Coordinates of C-alpha atoms (C1' of nucleotides) in Angstrom, one line a residue:
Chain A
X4 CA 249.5 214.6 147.1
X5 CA 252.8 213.1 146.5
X6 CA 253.4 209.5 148.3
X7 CA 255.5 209.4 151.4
X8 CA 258.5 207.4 151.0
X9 CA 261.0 206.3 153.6
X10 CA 264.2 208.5 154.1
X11 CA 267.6 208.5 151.9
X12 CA 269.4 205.5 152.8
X13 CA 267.1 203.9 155.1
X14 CA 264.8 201.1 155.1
X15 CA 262.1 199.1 156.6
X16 CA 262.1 195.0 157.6
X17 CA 259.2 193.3 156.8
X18 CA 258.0 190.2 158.6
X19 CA 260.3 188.0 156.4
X20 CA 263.4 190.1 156.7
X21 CA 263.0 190.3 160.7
X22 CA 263.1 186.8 161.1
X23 CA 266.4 187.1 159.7
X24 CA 267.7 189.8 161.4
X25 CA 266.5 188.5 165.1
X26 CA 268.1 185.3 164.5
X27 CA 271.3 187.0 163.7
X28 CA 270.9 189.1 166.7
X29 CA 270.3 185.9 168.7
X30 CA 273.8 184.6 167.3
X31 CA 275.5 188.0 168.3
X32 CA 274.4 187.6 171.7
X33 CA 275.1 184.7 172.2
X34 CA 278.8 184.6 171.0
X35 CA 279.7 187.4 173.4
X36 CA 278.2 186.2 176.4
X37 CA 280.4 182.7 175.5
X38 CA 284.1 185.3 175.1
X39 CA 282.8 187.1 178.6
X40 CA 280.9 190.4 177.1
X41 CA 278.6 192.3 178.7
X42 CA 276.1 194.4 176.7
X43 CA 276.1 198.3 176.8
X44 CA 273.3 200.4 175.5
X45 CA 274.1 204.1 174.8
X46 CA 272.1 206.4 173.8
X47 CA 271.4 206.9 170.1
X48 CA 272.2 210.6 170.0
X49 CA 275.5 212.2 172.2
X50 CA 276.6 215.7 172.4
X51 CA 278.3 216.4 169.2
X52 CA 281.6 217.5 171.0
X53 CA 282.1 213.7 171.9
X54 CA 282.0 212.8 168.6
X55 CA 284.6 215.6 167.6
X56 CA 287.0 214.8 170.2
X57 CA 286.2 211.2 169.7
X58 CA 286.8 210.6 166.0
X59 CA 288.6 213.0 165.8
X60 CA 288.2 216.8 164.2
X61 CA 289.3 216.1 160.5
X62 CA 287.9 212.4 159.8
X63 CA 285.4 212.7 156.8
X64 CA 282.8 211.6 159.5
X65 CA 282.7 213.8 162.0
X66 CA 283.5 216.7 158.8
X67 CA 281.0 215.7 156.5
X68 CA 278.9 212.9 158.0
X69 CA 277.0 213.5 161.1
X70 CA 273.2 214.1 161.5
X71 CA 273.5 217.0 163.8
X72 CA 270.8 218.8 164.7
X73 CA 269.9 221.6 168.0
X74 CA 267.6 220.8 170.6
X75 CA 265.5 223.5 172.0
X76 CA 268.4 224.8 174.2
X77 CA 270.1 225.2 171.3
X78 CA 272.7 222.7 172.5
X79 CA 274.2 220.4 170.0
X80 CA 273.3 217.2 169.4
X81 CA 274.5 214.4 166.6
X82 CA 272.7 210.7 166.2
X83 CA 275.4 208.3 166.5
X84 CA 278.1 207.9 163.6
X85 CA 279.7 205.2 165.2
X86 CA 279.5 203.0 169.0
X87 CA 283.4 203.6 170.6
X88 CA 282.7 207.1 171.6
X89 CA 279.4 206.1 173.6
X90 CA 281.1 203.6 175.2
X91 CA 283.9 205.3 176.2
X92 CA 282.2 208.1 177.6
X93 CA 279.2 205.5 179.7
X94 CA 282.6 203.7 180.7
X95 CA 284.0 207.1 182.0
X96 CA 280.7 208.5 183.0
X97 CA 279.9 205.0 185.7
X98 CA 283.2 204.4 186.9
X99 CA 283.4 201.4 185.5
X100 CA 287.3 201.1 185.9
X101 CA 286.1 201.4 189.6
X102 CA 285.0 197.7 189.8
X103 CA 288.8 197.1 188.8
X104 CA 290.3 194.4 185.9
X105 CA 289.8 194.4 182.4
X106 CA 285.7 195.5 181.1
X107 CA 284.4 194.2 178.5
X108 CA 281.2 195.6 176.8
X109 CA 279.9 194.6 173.7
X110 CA 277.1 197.0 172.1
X111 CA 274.2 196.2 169.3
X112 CA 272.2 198.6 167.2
X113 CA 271.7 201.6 165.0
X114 CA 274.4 203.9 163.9
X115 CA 274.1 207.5 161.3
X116 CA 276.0 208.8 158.9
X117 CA 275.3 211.0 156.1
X118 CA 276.8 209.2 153.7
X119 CA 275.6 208.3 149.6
X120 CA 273.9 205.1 150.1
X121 CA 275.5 202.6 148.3
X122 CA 276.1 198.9 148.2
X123 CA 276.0 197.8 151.5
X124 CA 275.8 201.5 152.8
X125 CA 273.0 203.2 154.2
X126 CA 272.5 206.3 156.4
X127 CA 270.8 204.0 159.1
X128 CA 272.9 200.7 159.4
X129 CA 273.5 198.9 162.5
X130 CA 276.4 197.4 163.8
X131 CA 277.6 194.8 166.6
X132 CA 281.0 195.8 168.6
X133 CA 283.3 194.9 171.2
X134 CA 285.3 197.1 173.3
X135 CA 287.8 195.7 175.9
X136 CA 289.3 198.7 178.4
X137 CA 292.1 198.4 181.0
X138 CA 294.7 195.8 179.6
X139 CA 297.6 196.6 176.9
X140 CA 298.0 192.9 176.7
X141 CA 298.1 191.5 173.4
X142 CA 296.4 188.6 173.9
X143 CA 293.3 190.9 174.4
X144 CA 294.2 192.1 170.6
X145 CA 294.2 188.8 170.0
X146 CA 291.6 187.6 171.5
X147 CA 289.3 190.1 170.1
X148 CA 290.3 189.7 166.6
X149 CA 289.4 185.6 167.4
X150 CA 286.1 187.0 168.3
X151 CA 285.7 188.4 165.4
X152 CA 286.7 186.4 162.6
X153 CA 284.8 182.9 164.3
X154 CA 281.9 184.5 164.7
X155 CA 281.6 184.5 160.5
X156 CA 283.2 181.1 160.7
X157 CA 280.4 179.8 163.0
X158 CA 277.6 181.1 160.0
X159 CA 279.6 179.4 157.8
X160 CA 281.7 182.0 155.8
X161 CA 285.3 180.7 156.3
X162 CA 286.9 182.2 153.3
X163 CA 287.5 185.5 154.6
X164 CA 290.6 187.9 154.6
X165 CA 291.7 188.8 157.1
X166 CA 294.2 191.9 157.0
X167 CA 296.4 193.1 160.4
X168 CA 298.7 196.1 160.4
X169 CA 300.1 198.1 163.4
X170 CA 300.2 202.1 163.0
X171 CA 302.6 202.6 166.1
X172 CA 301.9 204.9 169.0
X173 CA 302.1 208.9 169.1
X174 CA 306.0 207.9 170.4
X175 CA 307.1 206.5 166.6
X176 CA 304.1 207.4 164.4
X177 CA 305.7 210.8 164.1
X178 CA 308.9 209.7 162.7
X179 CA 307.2 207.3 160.5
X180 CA 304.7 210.4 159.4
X181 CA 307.3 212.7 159.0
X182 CA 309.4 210.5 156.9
X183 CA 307.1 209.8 154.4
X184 CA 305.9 213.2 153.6
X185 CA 309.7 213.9 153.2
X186 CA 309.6 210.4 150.6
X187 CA 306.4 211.7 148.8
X188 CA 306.8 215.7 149.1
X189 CA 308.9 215.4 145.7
X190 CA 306.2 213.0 143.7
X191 CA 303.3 215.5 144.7
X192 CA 302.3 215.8 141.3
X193 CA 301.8 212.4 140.5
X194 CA 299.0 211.6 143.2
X195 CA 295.3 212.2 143.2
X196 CA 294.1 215.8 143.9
X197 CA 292.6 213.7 147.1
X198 CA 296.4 212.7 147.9
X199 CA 297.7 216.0 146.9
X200 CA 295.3 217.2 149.9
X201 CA 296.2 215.0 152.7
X202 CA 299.6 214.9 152.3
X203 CA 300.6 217.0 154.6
X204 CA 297.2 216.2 157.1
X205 CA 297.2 212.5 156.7
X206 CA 299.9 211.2 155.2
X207 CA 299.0 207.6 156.3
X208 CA 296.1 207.5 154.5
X209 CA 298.1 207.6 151.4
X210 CA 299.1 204.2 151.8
X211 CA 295.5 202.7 151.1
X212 CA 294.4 205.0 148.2
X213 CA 293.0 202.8 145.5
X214 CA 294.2 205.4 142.6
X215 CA 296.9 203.8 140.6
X216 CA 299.5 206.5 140.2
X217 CA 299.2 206.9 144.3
X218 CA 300.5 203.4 144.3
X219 CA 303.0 203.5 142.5
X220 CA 304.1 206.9 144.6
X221 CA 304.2 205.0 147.8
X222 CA 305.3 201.4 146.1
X223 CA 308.8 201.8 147.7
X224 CA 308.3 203.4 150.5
X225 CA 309.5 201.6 154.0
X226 CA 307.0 199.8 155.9
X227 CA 305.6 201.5 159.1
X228 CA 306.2 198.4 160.8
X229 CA 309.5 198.5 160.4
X230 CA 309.6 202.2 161.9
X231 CA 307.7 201.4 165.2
X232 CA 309.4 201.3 168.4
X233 CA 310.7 198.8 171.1
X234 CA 307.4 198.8 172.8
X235 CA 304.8 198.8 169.7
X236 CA 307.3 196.3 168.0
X237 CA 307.5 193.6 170.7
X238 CA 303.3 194.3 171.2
X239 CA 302.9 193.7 167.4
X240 CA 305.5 190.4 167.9
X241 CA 303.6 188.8 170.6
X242 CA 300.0 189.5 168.6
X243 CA 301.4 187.1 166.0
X244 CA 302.7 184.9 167.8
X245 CA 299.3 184.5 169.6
X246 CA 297.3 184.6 166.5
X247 CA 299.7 182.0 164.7
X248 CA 298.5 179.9 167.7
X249 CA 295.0 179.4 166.9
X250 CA 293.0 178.8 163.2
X251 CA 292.8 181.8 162.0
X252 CA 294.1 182.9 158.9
X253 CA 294.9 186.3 158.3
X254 CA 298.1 188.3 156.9
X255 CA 300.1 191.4 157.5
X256 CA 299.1 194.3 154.8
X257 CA 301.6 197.4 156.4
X258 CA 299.3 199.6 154.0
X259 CA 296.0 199.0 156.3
X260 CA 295.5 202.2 157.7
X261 CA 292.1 202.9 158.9
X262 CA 289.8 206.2 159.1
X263 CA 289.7 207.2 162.7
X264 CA 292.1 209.4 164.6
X265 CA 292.0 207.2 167.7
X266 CA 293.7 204.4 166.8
X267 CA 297.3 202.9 168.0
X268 CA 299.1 200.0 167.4
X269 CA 297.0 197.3 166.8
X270 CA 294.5 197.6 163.3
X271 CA 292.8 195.2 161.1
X272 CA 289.7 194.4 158.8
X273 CA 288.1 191.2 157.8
X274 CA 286.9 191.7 154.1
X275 CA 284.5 189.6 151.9
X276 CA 285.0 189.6 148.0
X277 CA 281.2 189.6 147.2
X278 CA 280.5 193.4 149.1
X279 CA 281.6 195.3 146.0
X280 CA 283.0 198.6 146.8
X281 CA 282.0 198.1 150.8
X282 CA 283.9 194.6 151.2
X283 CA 285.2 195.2 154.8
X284 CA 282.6 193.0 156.8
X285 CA 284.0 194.6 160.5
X286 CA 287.0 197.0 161.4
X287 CA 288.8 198.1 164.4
X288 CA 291.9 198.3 166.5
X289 CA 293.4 199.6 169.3
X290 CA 292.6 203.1 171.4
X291 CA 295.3 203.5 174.0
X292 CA 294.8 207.3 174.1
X293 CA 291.3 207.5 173.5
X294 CA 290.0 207.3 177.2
X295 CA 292.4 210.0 178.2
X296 CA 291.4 212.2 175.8
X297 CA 287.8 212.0 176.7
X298 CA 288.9 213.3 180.0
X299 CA 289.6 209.7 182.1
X300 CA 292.7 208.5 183.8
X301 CA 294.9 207.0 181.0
X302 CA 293.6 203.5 180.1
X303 CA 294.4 201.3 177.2
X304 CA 291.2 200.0 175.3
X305 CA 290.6 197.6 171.9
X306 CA 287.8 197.4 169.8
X307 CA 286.1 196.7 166.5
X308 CA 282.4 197.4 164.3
X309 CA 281.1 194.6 162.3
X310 CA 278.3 196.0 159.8
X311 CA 275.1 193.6 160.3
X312 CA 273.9 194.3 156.6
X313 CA 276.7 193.7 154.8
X314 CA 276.9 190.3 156.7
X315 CA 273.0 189.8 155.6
X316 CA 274.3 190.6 152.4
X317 CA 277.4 188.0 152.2
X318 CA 275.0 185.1 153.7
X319 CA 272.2 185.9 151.4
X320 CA 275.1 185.6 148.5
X321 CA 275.9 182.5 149.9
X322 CA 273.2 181.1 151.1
X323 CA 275.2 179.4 153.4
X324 CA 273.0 180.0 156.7
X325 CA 269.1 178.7 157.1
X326 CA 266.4 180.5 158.5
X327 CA 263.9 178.8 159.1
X328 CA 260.6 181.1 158.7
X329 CA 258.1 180.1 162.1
X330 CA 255.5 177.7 160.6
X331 CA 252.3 177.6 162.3
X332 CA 251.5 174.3 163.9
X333 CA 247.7 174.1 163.4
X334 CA 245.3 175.7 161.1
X335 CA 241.7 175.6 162.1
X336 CA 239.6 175.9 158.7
X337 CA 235.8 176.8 160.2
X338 CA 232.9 176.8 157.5
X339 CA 230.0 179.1 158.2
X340 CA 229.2 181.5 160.8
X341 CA 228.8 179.4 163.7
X342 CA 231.9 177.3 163.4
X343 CA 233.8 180.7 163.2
X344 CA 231.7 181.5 166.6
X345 CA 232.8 178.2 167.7
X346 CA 236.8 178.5 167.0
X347 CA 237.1 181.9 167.8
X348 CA 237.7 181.4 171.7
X349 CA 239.3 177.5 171.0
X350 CA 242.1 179.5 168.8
X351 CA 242.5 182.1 171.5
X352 CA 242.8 179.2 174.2
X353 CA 245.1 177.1 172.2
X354 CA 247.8 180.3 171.9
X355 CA 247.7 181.5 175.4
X356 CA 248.5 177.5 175.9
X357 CA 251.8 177.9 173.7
X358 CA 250.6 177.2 170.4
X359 CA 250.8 178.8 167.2
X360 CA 247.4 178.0 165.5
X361 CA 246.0 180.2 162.7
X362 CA 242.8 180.4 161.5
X363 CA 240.9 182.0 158.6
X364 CA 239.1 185.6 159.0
X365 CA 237.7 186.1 155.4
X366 CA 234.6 183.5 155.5
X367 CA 236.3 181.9 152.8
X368 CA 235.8 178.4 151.1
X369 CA 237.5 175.5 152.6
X370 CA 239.7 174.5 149.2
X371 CA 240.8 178.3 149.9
X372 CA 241.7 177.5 153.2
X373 CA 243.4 174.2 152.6
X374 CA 245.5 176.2 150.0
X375 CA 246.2 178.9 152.7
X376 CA 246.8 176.5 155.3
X377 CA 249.2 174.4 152.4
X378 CA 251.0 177.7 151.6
X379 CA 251.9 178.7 155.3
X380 CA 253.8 175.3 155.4
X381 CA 251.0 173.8 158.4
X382 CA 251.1 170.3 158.4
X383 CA 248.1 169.7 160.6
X384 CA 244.2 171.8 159.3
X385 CA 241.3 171.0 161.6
X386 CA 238.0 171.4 159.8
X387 CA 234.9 172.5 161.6
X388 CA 231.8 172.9 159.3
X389 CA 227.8 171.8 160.4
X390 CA 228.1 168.4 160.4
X391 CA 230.9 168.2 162.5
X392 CA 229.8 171.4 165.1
X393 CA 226.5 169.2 165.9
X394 CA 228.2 165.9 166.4
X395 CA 230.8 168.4 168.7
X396 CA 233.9 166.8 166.6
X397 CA 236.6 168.3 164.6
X398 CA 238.4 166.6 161.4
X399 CA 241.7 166.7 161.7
X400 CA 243.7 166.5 158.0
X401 CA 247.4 165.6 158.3
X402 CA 248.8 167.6 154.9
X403 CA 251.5 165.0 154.0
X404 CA 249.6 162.0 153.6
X405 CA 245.9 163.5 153.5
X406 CA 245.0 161.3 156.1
X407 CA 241.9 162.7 158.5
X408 CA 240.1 161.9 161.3
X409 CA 237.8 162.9 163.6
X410 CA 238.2 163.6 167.5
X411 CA 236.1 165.4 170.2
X412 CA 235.5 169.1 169.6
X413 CA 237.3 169.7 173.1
X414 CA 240.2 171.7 174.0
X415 CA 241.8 168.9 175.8
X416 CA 241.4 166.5 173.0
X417 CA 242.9 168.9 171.0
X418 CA 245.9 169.3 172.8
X419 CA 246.3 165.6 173.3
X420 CA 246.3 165.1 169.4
X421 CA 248.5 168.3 168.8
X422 CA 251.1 166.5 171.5
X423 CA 250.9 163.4 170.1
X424 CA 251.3 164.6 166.3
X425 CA 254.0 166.8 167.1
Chain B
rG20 C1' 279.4 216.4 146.4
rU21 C1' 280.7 214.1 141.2
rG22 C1' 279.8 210.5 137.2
rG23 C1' 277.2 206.0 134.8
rG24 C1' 272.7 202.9 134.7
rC25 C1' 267.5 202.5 135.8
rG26 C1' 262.1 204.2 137.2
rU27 C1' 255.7 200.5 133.1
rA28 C1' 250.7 195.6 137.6
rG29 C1' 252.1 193.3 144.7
rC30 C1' 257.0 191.1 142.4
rU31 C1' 260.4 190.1 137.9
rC32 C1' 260.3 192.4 133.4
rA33 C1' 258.5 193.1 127.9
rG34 C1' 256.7 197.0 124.7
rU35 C1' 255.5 201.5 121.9
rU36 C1' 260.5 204.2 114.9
rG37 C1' 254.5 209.3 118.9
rG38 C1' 248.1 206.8 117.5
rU39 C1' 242.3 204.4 119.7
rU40 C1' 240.7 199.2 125.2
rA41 C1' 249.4 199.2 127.7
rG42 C1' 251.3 193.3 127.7
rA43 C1' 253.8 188.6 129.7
rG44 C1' 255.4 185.5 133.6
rU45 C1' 254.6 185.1 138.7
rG46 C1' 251.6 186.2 142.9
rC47 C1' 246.4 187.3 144.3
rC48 C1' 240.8 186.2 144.0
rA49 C1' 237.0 183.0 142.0
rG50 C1' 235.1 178.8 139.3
rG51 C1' 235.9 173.7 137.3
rU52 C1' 235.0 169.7 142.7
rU53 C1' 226.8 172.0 146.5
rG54 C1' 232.9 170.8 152.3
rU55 C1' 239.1 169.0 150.8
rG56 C1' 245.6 171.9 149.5
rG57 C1' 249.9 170.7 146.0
rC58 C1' 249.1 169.4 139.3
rC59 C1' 246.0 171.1 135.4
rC60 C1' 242.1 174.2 132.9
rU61 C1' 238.9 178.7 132.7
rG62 C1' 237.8 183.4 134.2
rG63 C1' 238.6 187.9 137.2
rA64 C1' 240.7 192.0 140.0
rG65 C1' 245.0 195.0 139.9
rG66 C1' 248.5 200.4 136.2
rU67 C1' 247.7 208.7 137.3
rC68 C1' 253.7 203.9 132.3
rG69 C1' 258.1 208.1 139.1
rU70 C1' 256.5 213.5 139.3
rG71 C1' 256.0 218.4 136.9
rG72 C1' 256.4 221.1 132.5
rG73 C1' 257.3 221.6 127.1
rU74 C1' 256.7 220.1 121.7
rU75 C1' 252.4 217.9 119.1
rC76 C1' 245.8 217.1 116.5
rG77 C1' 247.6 213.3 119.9
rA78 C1' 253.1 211.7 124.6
rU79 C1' 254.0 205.8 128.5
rU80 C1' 257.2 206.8 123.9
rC81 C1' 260.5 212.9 121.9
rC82 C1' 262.7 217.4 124.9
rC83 C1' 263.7 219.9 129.6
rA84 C1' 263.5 219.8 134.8
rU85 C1' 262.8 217.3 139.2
rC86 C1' 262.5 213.3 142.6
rG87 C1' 263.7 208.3 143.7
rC88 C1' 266.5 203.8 143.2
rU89 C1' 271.1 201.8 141.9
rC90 C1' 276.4 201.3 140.9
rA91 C1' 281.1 203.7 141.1
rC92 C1' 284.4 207.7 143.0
rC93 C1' 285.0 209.2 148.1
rC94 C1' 284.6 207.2 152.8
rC95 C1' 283.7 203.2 155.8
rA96 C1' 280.7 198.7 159.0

RNA sequence: GUGGGCGUAGCUCAGUUGGUUAGAGUGCCAGGUUGUGGCCCUGGAGGUCGUGGGUUCGAUUCCCAUCGCUCACCCCA
């Protein structure tokens, strides 16, 4: 019989890896609670047609990269690609425009897409988002994008890049569109059979194709920003202005154009260098239309993803943040069968009282036990064998200086010595 | 979906121009210390050499297929 392995692209956290991962997620929490988020948790599977309508028809995600699947009704059901959608439609769903102001909702946890798993890509990833609905102001753009970018800065990772574009609005994206298909329509033959493709669909997308001969295609083409009008313009203005007033560095690329329909105005990434191929660390930008479309009263909205591997991966790289493994603070090293009878219920006392004590269940020597006890990192080992059971004492062995002494075999005393040695 | 690289011990990897009991380091277990960790020494356990088929007297080695991992294209977090 042929072993059972886990899925394509997915991937299971041992003890060692969760430590990590909870004390990132502690840091994620905590960062939106200080900037005012509230947490949302959406389902992990939506109808599909949210998803469509959503993303949008012709993304490679919702074409190519959904795990969609029937339930019994035969209804159709996809596992989350992404966490706007959700949002959007929980948002729509409980009135929350009902309490009134601007809502801000910030969600945690697994996304699906049915991608090649790659460098910092699996099929199962999670991801950490924002999403602020009901104000067009850009100092909610900006303010997002501050949210961002320090949270990386807070683990230490400060040399970041940090790219911001504006696409424009369906009033001037058109003009922009249609004006460079009419600039490229004549090169056709010089761009990628991908290019060739999406001319016509996507022109945008153009602008950040990585093939050589596409670049040089689109090298002199104008600048969308130039194109955008009065009201995207001065929104785009007053970002900067606001950016330019706090620490963080970033810079205009006008070819950052990103992979969902949904977006207006306001994009950007923050990349890493050491990702490989995958280098963007979190993406996102601004939705006005998105809310309407999913059937709401018209309501502006800004958002981004951050991936939470690839960040595992860039502080791994860097070893720039410590986690420090939980060490246990007593190891009780019993030597025959009665000692073990003894510290059974003393081990289960001490740990209902708070502390972490662990204690040896293989009958094992007591140099295998002091090595044990020395490998867990424990700097305190209490030794019970005969000699000590009858006198009803316990040897206590600080690790660091081998020092040891000897104290009443009673759970008060050991708590006193355990307070006093922490 | 396409292309490159790789699958040998828990982990990191040697190796075999096809030949008898497949190796190292590390980790693990035990002993050296009848009850004292880190260093050292000795010994031990642990492998269907990814899977299936083919060639051959004989395959971990050669051939084919397949699966998996990985990197890149693509896309994106």
């Amino acid at each position: 019989m042929s072993k059972i392995i886990v899925p394509k692209g997915t991937y299971d956290l041992l003890p060692d890896d969760t430590a990590k991962w909870r004390d990132l997620e502690t840091k994620i929490h905590q960062i939106f609670s200080e900037y005012g988020y509230g947490e949302i948790r959406t389902p992990l599977f939506e109808h599909t047609e949210l998803f469509q309508r959503g993303i949008g028809e012709t993304t490679d995600i919702v074409e190519k990269e959904m795990f969609t699947f029937a339930d019994r009704a035969n209804r159709s059901l996809t596992l989350r690609p992404e966490g706007t959608a959700s949002v959007v439609r929980a948002y729509l769903e409980h009135n929350l425009a009902g309490s009134g102001g601007v809502t801000k909702l910030y969600y945690y946890g697994p996304m699906f897409r049915c991608e090649a798993p790659q460098a910092g890509r699996f099929r199962q990833f999670s991801q950490y988002g924002a999403e602020v609905l009901g104000s067009l102001d850009p100092r909610v753009d900006a303010e997002v994008i501050a949210l961002a970018v320090n949270f990386y800065r807070r683990l230490g990772i400060t040399d970041l890049d940090v790219r911001l574009n504006s696409i424009g609005c369906p009033n001037c994206r058109p003009v922009y569109r249609s004006k460079l298909i009419e600039r490229l329509r004549p090169k056709t033959g010089g761009l990628c059979s991908n290019c060739q493709r999406r001319l016509e669909r996507n022109p945008l997308r153009l602008l950040d194709c990585k093939n050589p001969s596409c670049q040089d295609a689109t090298a002199d083409i104008p600048l969308i920003t130039e194109t955008l009008c009065a009201e995207c313009g001065s929104h785009f203005e007053k970002l900067r202005i606001l950016l330019d007033s706090i620490p963080i560095n970033y810079h205009l690329d006008s070819r950052l154009v990103r992979g969902f329909d949904y977006y207006t105005k306001t994009v950007f990434e923050v990349l890493a260098g050491d990702l490989g191929a995958q280098n963007a660390l979190c993406g996102g930008g601004r939705y006005d239309n998105l809310v309407e479309e999913c059937g709401g009263n018209p309501t502006p909205g800004i958002g981004f993803a951050a991936g939470v591997e690839r960040l595992l991966i860039v502080l791994e790289s860097r070893k720039t943040s410590v986690f420090h493994p939980e060490t246990p603070e007593l190891y009780i090293a019993p030597l025959g069968e009665a000692a073990q009878l003894a510290v059974f219920p003393l081990l289960i006392k001490l740990r209902e009282a708070g502390w972490k004590v662990e204690s040896d269940f293989l009958g094992r020597s007591l140099k295998a036990q002091l090595k044990t006890a020395d490998k867990m990192g424990v700097s305190l080992v209490g030794i019970l064998g005969e000699d000590e059971l009858q006198g009803r004492q316990i040897l206590m062995r600080r690790m660091a200086t081998s020092q040891q002494e000897m104290i009443p075999l009673d759970y008060d005393c050991i708590i006193n010595f355990l307070k006093t040695e922490k």
